[in-house]
Tab-separated table of N, CA and C in Angstrom:
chain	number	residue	atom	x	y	z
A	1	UNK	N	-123.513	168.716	127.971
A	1	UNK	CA	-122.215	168.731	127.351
A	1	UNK	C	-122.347	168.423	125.866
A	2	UNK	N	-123.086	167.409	125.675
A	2	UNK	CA	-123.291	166.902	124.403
A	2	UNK	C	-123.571	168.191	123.204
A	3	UNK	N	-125.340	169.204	123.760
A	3	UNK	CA	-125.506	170.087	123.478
A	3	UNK	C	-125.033	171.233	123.102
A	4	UNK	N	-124.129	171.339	123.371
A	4	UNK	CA	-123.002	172.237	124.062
A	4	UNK	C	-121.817	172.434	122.237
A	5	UNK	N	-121.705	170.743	122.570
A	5	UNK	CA	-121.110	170.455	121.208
A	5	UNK	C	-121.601	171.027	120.132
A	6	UNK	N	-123.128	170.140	120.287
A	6	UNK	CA	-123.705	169.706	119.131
A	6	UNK	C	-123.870	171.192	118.324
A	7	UNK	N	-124.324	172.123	118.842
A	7	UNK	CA	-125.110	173.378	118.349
A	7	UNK	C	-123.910	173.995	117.611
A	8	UNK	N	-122.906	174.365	118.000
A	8	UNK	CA	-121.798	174.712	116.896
A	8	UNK	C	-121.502	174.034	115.698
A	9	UNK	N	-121.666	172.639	115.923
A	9	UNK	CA	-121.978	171.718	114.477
A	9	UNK	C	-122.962	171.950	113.527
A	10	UNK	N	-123.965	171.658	114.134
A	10	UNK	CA	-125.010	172.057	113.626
A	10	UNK	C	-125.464	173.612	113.065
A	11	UNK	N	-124.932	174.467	113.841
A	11	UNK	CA	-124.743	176.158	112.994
A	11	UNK	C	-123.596	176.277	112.224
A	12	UNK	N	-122.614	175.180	111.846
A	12	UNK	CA	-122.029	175.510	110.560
A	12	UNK	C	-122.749	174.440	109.386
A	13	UNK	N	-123.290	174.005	109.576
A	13	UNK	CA	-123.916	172.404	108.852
A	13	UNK	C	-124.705	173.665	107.605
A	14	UNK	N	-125.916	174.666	108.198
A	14	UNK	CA	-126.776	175.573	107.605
A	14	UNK	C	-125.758	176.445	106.595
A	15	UNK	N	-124.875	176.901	107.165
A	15	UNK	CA	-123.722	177.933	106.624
A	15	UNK	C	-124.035	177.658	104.935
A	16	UNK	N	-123.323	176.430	104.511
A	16	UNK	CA	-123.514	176.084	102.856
A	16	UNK	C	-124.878	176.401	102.241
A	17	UNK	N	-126.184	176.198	103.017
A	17	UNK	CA	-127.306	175.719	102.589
A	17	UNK	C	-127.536	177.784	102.257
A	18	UNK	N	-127.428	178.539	103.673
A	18	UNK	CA	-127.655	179.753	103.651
A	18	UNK	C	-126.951	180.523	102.381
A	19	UNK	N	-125.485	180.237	101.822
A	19	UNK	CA	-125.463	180.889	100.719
A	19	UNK	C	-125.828	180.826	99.559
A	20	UNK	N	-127.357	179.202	99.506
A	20	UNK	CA	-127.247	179.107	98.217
A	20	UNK	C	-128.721	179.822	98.170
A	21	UNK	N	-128.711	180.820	97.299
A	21	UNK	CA	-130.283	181.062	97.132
A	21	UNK	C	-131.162	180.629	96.508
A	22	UNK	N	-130.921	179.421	96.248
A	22	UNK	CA	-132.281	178.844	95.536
A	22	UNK	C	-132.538	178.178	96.597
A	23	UNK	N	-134.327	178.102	97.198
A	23	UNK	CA	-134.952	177.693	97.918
A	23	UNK	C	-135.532	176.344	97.740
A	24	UNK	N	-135.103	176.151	96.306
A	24	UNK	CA	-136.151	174.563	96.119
A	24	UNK	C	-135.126	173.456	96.720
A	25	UNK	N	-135.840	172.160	97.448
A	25	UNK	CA	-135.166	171.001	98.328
A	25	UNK	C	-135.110	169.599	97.792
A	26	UNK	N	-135.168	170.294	96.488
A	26	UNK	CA	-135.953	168.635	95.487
A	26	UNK	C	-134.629	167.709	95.740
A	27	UNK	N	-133.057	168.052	95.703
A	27	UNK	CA	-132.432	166.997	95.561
A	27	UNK	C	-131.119	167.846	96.690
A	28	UNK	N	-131.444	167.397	98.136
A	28	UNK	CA	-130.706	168.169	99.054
A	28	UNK	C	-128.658	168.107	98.756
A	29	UNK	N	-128.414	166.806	98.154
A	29	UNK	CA	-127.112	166.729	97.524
A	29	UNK	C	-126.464	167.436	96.401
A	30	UNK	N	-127.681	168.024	95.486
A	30	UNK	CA	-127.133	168.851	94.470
A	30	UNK	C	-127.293	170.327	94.671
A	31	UNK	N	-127.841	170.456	96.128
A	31	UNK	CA	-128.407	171.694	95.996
A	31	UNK	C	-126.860	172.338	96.819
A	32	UNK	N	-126.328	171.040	97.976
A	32	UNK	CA	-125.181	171.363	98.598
A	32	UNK	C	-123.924	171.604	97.534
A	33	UNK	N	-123.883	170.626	96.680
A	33	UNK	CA	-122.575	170.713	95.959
A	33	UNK	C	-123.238	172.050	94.826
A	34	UNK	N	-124.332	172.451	94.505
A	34	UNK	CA	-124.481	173.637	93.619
A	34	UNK	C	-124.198	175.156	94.574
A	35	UNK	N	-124.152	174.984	96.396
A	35	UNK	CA	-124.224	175.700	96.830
A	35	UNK	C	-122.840	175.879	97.140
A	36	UNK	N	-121.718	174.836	96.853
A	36	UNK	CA	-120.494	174.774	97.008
A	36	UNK	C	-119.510	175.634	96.157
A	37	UNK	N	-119.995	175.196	94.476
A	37	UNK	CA	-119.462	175.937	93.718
A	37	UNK	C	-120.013	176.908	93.516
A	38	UNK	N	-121.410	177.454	93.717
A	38	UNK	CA	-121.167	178.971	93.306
A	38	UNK	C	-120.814	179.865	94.155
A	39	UNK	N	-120.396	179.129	95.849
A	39	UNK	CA	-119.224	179.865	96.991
A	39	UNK	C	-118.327	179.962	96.078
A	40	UNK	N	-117.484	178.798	95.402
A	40	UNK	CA	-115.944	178.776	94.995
A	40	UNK	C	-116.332	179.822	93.130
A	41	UNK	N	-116.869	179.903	93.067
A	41	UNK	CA	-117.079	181.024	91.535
A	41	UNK	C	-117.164	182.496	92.375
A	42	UNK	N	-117.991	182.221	92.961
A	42	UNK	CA	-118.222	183.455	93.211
A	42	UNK	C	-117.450	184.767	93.879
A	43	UNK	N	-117.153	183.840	95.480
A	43	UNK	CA	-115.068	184.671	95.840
A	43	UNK	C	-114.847	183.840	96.425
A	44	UNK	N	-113.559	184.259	96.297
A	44	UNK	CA	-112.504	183.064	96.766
A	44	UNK	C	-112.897	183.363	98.615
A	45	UNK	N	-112.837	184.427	99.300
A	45	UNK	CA	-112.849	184.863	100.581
A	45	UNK	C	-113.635	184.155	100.913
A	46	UNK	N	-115.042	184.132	100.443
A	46	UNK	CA	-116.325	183.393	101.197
A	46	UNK	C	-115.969	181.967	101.110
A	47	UNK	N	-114.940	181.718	100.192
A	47	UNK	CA	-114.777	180.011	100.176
A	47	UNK	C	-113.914	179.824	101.089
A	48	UNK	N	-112.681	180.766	101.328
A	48	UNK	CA	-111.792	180.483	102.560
A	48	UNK	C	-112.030	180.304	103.713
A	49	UNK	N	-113.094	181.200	103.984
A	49	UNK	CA	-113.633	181.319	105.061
A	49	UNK	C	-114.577	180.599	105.462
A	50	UNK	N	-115.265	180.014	104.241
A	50	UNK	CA	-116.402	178.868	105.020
A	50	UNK	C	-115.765	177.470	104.731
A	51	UNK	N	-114.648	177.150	104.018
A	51	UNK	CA	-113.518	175.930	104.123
A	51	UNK	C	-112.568	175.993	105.337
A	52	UNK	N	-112.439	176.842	105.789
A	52	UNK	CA	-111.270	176.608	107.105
A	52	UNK	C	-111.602	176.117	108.118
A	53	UNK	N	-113.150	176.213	108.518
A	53	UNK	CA	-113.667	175.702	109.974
A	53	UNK	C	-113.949	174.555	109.554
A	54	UNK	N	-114.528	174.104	108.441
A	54	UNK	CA	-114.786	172.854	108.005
A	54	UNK	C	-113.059	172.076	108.535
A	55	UNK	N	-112.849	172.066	107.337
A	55	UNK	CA	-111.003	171.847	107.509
A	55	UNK	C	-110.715	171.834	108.824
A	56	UNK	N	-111.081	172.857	109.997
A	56	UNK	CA	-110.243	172.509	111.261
A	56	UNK	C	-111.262	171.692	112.063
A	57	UNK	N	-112.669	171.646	111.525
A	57	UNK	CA	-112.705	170.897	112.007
A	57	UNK	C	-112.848	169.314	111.870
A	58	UNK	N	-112.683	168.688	110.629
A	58	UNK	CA	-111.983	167.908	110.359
A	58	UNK	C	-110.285	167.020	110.509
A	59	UNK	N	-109.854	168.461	111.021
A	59	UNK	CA	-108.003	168.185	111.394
A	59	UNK	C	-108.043	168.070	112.602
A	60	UNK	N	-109.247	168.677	113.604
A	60	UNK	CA	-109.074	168.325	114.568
A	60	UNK	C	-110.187	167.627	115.578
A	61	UNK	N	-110.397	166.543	115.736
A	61	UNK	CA	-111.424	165.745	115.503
A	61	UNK	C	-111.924	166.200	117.159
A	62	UNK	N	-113.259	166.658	117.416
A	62	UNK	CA	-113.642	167.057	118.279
A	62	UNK	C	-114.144	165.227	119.244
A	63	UNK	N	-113.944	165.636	120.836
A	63	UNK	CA	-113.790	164.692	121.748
A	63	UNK	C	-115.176	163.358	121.481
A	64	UNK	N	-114.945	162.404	121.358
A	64	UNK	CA	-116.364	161.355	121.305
A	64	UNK	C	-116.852	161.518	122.575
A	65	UNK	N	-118.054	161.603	122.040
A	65	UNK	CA	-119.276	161.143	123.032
A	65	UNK	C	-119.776	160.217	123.295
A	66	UNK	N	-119.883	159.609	124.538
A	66	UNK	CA	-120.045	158.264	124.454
A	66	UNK	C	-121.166	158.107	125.532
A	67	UNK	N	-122.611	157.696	125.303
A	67	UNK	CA	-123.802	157.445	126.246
A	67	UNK	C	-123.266	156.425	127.192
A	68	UNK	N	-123.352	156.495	128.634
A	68	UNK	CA	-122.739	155.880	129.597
A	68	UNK	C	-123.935	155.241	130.511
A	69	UNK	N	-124.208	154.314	130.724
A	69	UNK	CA	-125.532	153.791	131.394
A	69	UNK	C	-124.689	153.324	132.589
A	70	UNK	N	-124.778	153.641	134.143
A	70	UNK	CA	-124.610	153.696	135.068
A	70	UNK	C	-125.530	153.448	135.745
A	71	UNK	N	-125.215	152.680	137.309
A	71	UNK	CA	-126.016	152.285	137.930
A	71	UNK	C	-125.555	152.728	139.850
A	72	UNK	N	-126.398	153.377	139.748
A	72	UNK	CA	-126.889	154.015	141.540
A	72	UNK	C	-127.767	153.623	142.485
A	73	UNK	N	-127.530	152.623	143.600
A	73	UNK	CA	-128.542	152.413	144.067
A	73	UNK	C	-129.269	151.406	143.288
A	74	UNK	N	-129.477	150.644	142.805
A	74	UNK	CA	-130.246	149.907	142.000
A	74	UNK	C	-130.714	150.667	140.468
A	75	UNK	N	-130.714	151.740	140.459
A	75	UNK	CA	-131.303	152.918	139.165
A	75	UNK	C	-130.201	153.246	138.597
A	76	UNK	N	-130.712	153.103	137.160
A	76	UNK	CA	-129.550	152.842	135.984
A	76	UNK	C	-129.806	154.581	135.215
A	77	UNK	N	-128.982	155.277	135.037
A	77	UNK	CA	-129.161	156.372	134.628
A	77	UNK	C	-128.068	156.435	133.182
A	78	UNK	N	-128.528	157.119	132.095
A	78	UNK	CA	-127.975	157.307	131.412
A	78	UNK	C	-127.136	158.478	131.381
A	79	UNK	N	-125.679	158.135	131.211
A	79	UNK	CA	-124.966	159.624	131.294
A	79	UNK	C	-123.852	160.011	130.179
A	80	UNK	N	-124.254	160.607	129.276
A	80	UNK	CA	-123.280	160.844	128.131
A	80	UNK	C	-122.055	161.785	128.694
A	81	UNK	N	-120.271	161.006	128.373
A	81	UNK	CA	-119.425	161.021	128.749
A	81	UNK	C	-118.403	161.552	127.533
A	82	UNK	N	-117.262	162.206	127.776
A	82	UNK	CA	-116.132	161.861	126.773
A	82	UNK	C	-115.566	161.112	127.139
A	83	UNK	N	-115.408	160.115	125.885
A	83	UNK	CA	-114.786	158.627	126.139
A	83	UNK	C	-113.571	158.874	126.771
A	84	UNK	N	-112.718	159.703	126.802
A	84	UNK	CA	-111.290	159.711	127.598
A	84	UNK	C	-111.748	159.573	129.263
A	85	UNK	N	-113.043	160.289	129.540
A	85	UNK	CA	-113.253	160.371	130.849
A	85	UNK	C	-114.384	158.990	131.411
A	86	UNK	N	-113.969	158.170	130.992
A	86	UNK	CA	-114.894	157.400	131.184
A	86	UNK	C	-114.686	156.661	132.265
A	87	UNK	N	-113.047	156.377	132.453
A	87	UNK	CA	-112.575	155.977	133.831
A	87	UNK	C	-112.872	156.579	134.823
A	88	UNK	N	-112.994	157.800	134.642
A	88	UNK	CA	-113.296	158.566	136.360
A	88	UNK	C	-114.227	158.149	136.366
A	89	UNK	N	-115.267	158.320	135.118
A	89	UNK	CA	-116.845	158.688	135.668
A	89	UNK	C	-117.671	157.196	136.313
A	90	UNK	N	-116.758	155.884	135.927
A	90	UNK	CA	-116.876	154.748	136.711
A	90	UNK	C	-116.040	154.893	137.907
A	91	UNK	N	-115.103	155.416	138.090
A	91	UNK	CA	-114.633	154.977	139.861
A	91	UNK	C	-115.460	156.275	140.059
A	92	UNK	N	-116.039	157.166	139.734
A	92	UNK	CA	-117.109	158.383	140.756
A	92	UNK	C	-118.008	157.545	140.935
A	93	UNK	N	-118.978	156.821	140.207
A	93	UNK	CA	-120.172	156.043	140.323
A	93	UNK	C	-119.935	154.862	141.370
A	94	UNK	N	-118.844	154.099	141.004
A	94	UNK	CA	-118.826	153.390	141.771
A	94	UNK	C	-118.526	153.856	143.778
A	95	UNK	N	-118.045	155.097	143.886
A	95	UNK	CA	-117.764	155.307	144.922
A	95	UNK	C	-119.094	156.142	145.553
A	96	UNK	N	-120.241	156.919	144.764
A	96	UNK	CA	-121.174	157.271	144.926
A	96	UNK	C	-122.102	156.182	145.214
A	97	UNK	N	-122.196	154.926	144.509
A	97	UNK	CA	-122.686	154.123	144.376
A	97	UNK	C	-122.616	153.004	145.774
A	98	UNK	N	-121.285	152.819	146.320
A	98	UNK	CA	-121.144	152.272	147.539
A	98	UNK	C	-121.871	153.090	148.867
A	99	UNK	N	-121.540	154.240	148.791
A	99	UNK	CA	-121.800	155.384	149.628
A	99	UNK	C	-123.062	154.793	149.849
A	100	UNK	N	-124.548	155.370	148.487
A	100	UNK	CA	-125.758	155.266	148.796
A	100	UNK	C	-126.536	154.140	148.997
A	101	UNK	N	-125.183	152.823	148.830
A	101	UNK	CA	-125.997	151.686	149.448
A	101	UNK	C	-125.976	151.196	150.604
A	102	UNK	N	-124.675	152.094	151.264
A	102	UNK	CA	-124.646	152.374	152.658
A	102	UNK	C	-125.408	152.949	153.433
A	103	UNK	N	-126.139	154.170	152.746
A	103	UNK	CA	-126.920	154.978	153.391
A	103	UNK	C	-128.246	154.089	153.609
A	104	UNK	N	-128.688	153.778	152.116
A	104	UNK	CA	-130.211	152.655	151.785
A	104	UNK	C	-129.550	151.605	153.128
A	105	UNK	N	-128.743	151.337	153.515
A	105	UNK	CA	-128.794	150.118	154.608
A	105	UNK	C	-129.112	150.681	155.416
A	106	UNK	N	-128.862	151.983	156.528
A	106	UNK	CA	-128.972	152.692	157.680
A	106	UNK	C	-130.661	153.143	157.234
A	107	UNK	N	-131.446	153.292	156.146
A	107	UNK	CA	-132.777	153.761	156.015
A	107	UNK	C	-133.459	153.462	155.148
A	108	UNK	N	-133.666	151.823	155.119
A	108	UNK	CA	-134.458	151.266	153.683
A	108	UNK	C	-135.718	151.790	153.441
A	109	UNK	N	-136.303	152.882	154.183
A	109	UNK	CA	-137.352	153.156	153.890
A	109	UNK	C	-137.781	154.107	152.709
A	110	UNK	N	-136.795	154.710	152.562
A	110	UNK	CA	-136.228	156.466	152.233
A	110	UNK	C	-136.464	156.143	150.567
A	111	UNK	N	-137.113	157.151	150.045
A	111	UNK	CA	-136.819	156.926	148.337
A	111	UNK	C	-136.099	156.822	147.524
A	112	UNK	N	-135.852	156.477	146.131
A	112	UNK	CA	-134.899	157.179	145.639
A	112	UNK	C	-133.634	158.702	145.645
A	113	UNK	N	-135.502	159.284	145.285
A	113	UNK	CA	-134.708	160.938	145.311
A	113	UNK	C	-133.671	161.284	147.130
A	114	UNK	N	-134.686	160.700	147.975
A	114	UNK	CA	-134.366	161.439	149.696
A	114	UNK	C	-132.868	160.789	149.811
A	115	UNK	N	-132.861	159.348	149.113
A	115	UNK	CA	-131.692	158.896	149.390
A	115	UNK	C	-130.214	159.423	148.396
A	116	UNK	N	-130.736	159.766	147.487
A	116	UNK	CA	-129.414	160.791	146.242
A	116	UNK	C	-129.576	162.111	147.142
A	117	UNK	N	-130.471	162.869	147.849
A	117	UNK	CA	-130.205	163.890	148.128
A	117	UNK	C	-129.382	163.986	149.409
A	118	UNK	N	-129.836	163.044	150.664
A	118	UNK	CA	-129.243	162.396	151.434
A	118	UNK	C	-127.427	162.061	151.596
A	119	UNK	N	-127.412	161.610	149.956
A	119	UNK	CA	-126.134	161.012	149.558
A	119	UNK	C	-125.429	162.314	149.085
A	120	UNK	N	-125.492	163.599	148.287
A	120	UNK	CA	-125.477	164.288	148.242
A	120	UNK	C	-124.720	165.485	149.282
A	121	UNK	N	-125.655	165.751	150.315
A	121	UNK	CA	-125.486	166.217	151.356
A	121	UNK	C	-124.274	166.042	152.091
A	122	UNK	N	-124.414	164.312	152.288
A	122	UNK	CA	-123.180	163.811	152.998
A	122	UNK	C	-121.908	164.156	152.347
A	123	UNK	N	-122.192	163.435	150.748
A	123	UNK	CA	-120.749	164.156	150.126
A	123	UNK	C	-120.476	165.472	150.261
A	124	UNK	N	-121.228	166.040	150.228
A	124	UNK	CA	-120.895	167.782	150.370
A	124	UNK	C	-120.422	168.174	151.618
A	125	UNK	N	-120.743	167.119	152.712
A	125	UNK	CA	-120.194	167.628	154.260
A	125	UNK	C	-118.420	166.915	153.685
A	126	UNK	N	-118.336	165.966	153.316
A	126	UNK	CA	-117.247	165.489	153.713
A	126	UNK	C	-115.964	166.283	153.050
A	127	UNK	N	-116.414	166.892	151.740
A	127	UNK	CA	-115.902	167.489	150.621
A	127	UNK	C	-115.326	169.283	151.251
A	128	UNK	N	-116.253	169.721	151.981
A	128	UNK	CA	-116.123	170.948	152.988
A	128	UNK	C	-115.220	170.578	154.560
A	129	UNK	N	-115.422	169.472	154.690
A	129	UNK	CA	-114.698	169.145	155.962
A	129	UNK	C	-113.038	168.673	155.036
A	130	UNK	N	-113.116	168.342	153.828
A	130	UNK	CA	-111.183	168.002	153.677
A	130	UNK	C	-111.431	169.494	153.289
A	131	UNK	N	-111.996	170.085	152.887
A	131	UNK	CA	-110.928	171.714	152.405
A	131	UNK	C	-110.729	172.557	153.493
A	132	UNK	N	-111.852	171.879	154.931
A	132	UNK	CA	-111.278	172.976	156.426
A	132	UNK	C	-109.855	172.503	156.866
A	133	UNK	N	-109.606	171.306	156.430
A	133	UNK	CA	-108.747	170.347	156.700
A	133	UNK	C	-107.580	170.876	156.037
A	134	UNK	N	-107.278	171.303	155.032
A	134	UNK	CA	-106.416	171.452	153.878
A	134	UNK	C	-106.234	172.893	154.398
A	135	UNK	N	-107.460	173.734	154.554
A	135	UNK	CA	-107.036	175.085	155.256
A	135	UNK	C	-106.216	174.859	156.552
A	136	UNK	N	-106.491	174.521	157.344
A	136	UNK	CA	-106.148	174.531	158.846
A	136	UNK	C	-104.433	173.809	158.203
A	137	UNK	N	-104.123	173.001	157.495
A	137	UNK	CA	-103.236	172.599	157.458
A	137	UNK	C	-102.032	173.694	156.917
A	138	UNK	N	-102.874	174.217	156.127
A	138	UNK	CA	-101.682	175.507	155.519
A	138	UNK	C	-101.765	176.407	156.308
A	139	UNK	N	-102.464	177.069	157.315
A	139	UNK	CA	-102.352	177.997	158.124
A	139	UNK	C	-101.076	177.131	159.014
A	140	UNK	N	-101.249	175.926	159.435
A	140	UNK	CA	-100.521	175.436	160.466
A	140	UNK	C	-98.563	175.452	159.929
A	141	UNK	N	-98.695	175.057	158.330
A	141	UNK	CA	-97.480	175.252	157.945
A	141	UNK	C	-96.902	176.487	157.473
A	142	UNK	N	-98.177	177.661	157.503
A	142	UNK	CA	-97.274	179.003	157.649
A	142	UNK	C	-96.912	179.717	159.054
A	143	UNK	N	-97.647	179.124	160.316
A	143	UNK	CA	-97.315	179.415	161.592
A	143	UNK	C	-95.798	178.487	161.780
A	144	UNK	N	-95.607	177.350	161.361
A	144	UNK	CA	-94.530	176.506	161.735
A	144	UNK	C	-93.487	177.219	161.083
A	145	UNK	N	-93.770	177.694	159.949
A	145	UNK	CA	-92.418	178.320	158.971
A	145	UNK	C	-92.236	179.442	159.486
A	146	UNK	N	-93.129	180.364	159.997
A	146	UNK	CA	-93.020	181.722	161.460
A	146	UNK	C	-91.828	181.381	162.176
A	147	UNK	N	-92.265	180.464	162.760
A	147	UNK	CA	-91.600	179.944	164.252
A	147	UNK	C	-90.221	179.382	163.925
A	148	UNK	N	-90.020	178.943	163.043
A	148	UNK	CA	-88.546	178.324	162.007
A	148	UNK	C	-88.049	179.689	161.900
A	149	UNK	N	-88.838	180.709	161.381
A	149	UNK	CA	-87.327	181.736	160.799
A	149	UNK	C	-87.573	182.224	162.027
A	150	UNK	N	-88.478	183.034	162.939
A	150	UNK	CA	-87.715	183.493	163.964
A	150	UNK	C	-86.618	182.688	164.915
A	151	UNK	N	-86.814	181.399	164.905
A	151	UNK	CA	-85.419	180.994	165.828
A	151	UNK	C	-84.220	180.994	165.100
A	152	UNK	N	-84.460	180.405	163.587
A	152	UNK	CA	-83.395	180.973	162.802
A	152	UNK	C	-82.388	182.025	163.130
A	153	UNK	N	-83.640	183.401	163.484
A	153	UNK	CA	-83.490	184.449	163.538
A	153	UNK	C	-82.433	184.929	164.373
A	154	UNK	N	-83.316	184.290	165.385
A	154	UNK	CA	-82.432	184.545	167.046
A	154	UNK	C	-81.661	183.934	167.047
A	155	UNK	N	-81.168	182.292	166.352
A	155	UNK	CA	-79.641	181.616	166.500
A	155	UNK	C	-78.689	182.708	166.062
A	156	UNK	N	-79.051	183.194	164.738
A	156	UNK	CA	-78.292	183.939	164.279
A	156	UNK	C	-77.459	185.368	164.658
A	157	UNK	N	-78.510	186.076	165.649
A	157	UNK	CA	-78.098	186.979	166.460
A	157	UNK	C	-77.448	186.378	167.874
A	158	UNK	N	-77.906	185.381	168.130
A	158	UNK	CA	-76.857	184.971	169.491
A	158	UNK	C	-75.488	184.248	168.794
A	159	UNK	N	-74.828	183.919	167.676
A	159	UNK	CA	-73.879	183.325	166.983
A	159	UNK	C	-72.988	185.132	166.757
């Protein structure tokens, strides 16, 4: 996710450096602000256009990232988060986290990995068993809503 970010930042960061053609790096601050104004001398378009993404993205401040060190099973994993989501990603851990110390009780033998994959698995059965659940339930409330309008149906013709 981080990555994801980062690389669009980082491919406008070059943008300034690419229009300036002088290659020498002796003083990387004058070479930016010399690569600034001879955008703004040179046309106005290339300045609009390489000021607006700057500008938006400055106006619109892209989501923080925030490195999240979590703990599974005894193993602390690092997991970079957007700070808004940081609440889920502690009640997910923590509920993943109960799970596989449930499991490590039923099989202290089992490794790390056998026991996340283990843990895994299970979530994935339980996760497929509420959506048969959720199916069967809407099939059941479009058979019930069947059975509603046809008696509907028939009150209506015996009235």
């Amino acid at each position: 996710m981080t990555d994801d970010r980062a690389n669009p930042v980082d491919s406008q960061k070059p943008m300034p450096n690419n229009s300036n053609t002088d290659s020498s790096n002796t003083n990387s601050n004058n070479a930016n602000s010399a690569s600034a104004n001879s955008t703004t001398t040179n046309s106005s378009t290339v300045n609009s256009s390489a000021a607006r993404p700057a500008a938006k993205a400055a106006s619109t401040p892209e989501p923080q990232i925030k490195k999240v060190d979590v703990a599974i099973a005894g193993v602390t994993y690092p997991i970079y988060c957007p700070v808004h989501e940081q609440e889920e990603l502690h009640s997910a851990v923590s509920y993943i986290n109960n799970y596989a110390l449930d499991l490590k009780r039923d099989a202290p033998s089992l490794s790390q990995e056998s026991l996340l994959v283990l843990c895994c698995l299970n979530l994935y059965e339980k996760i497929h068993a509420n959506q048969r659940s959720e199916e069967d339930r809407l099939q059941q409330s479009k058979q019930s809503e069947a059975l509603l309008n046809k008696i509907m149906k028939d009150a209506h013709s015996i009235l």
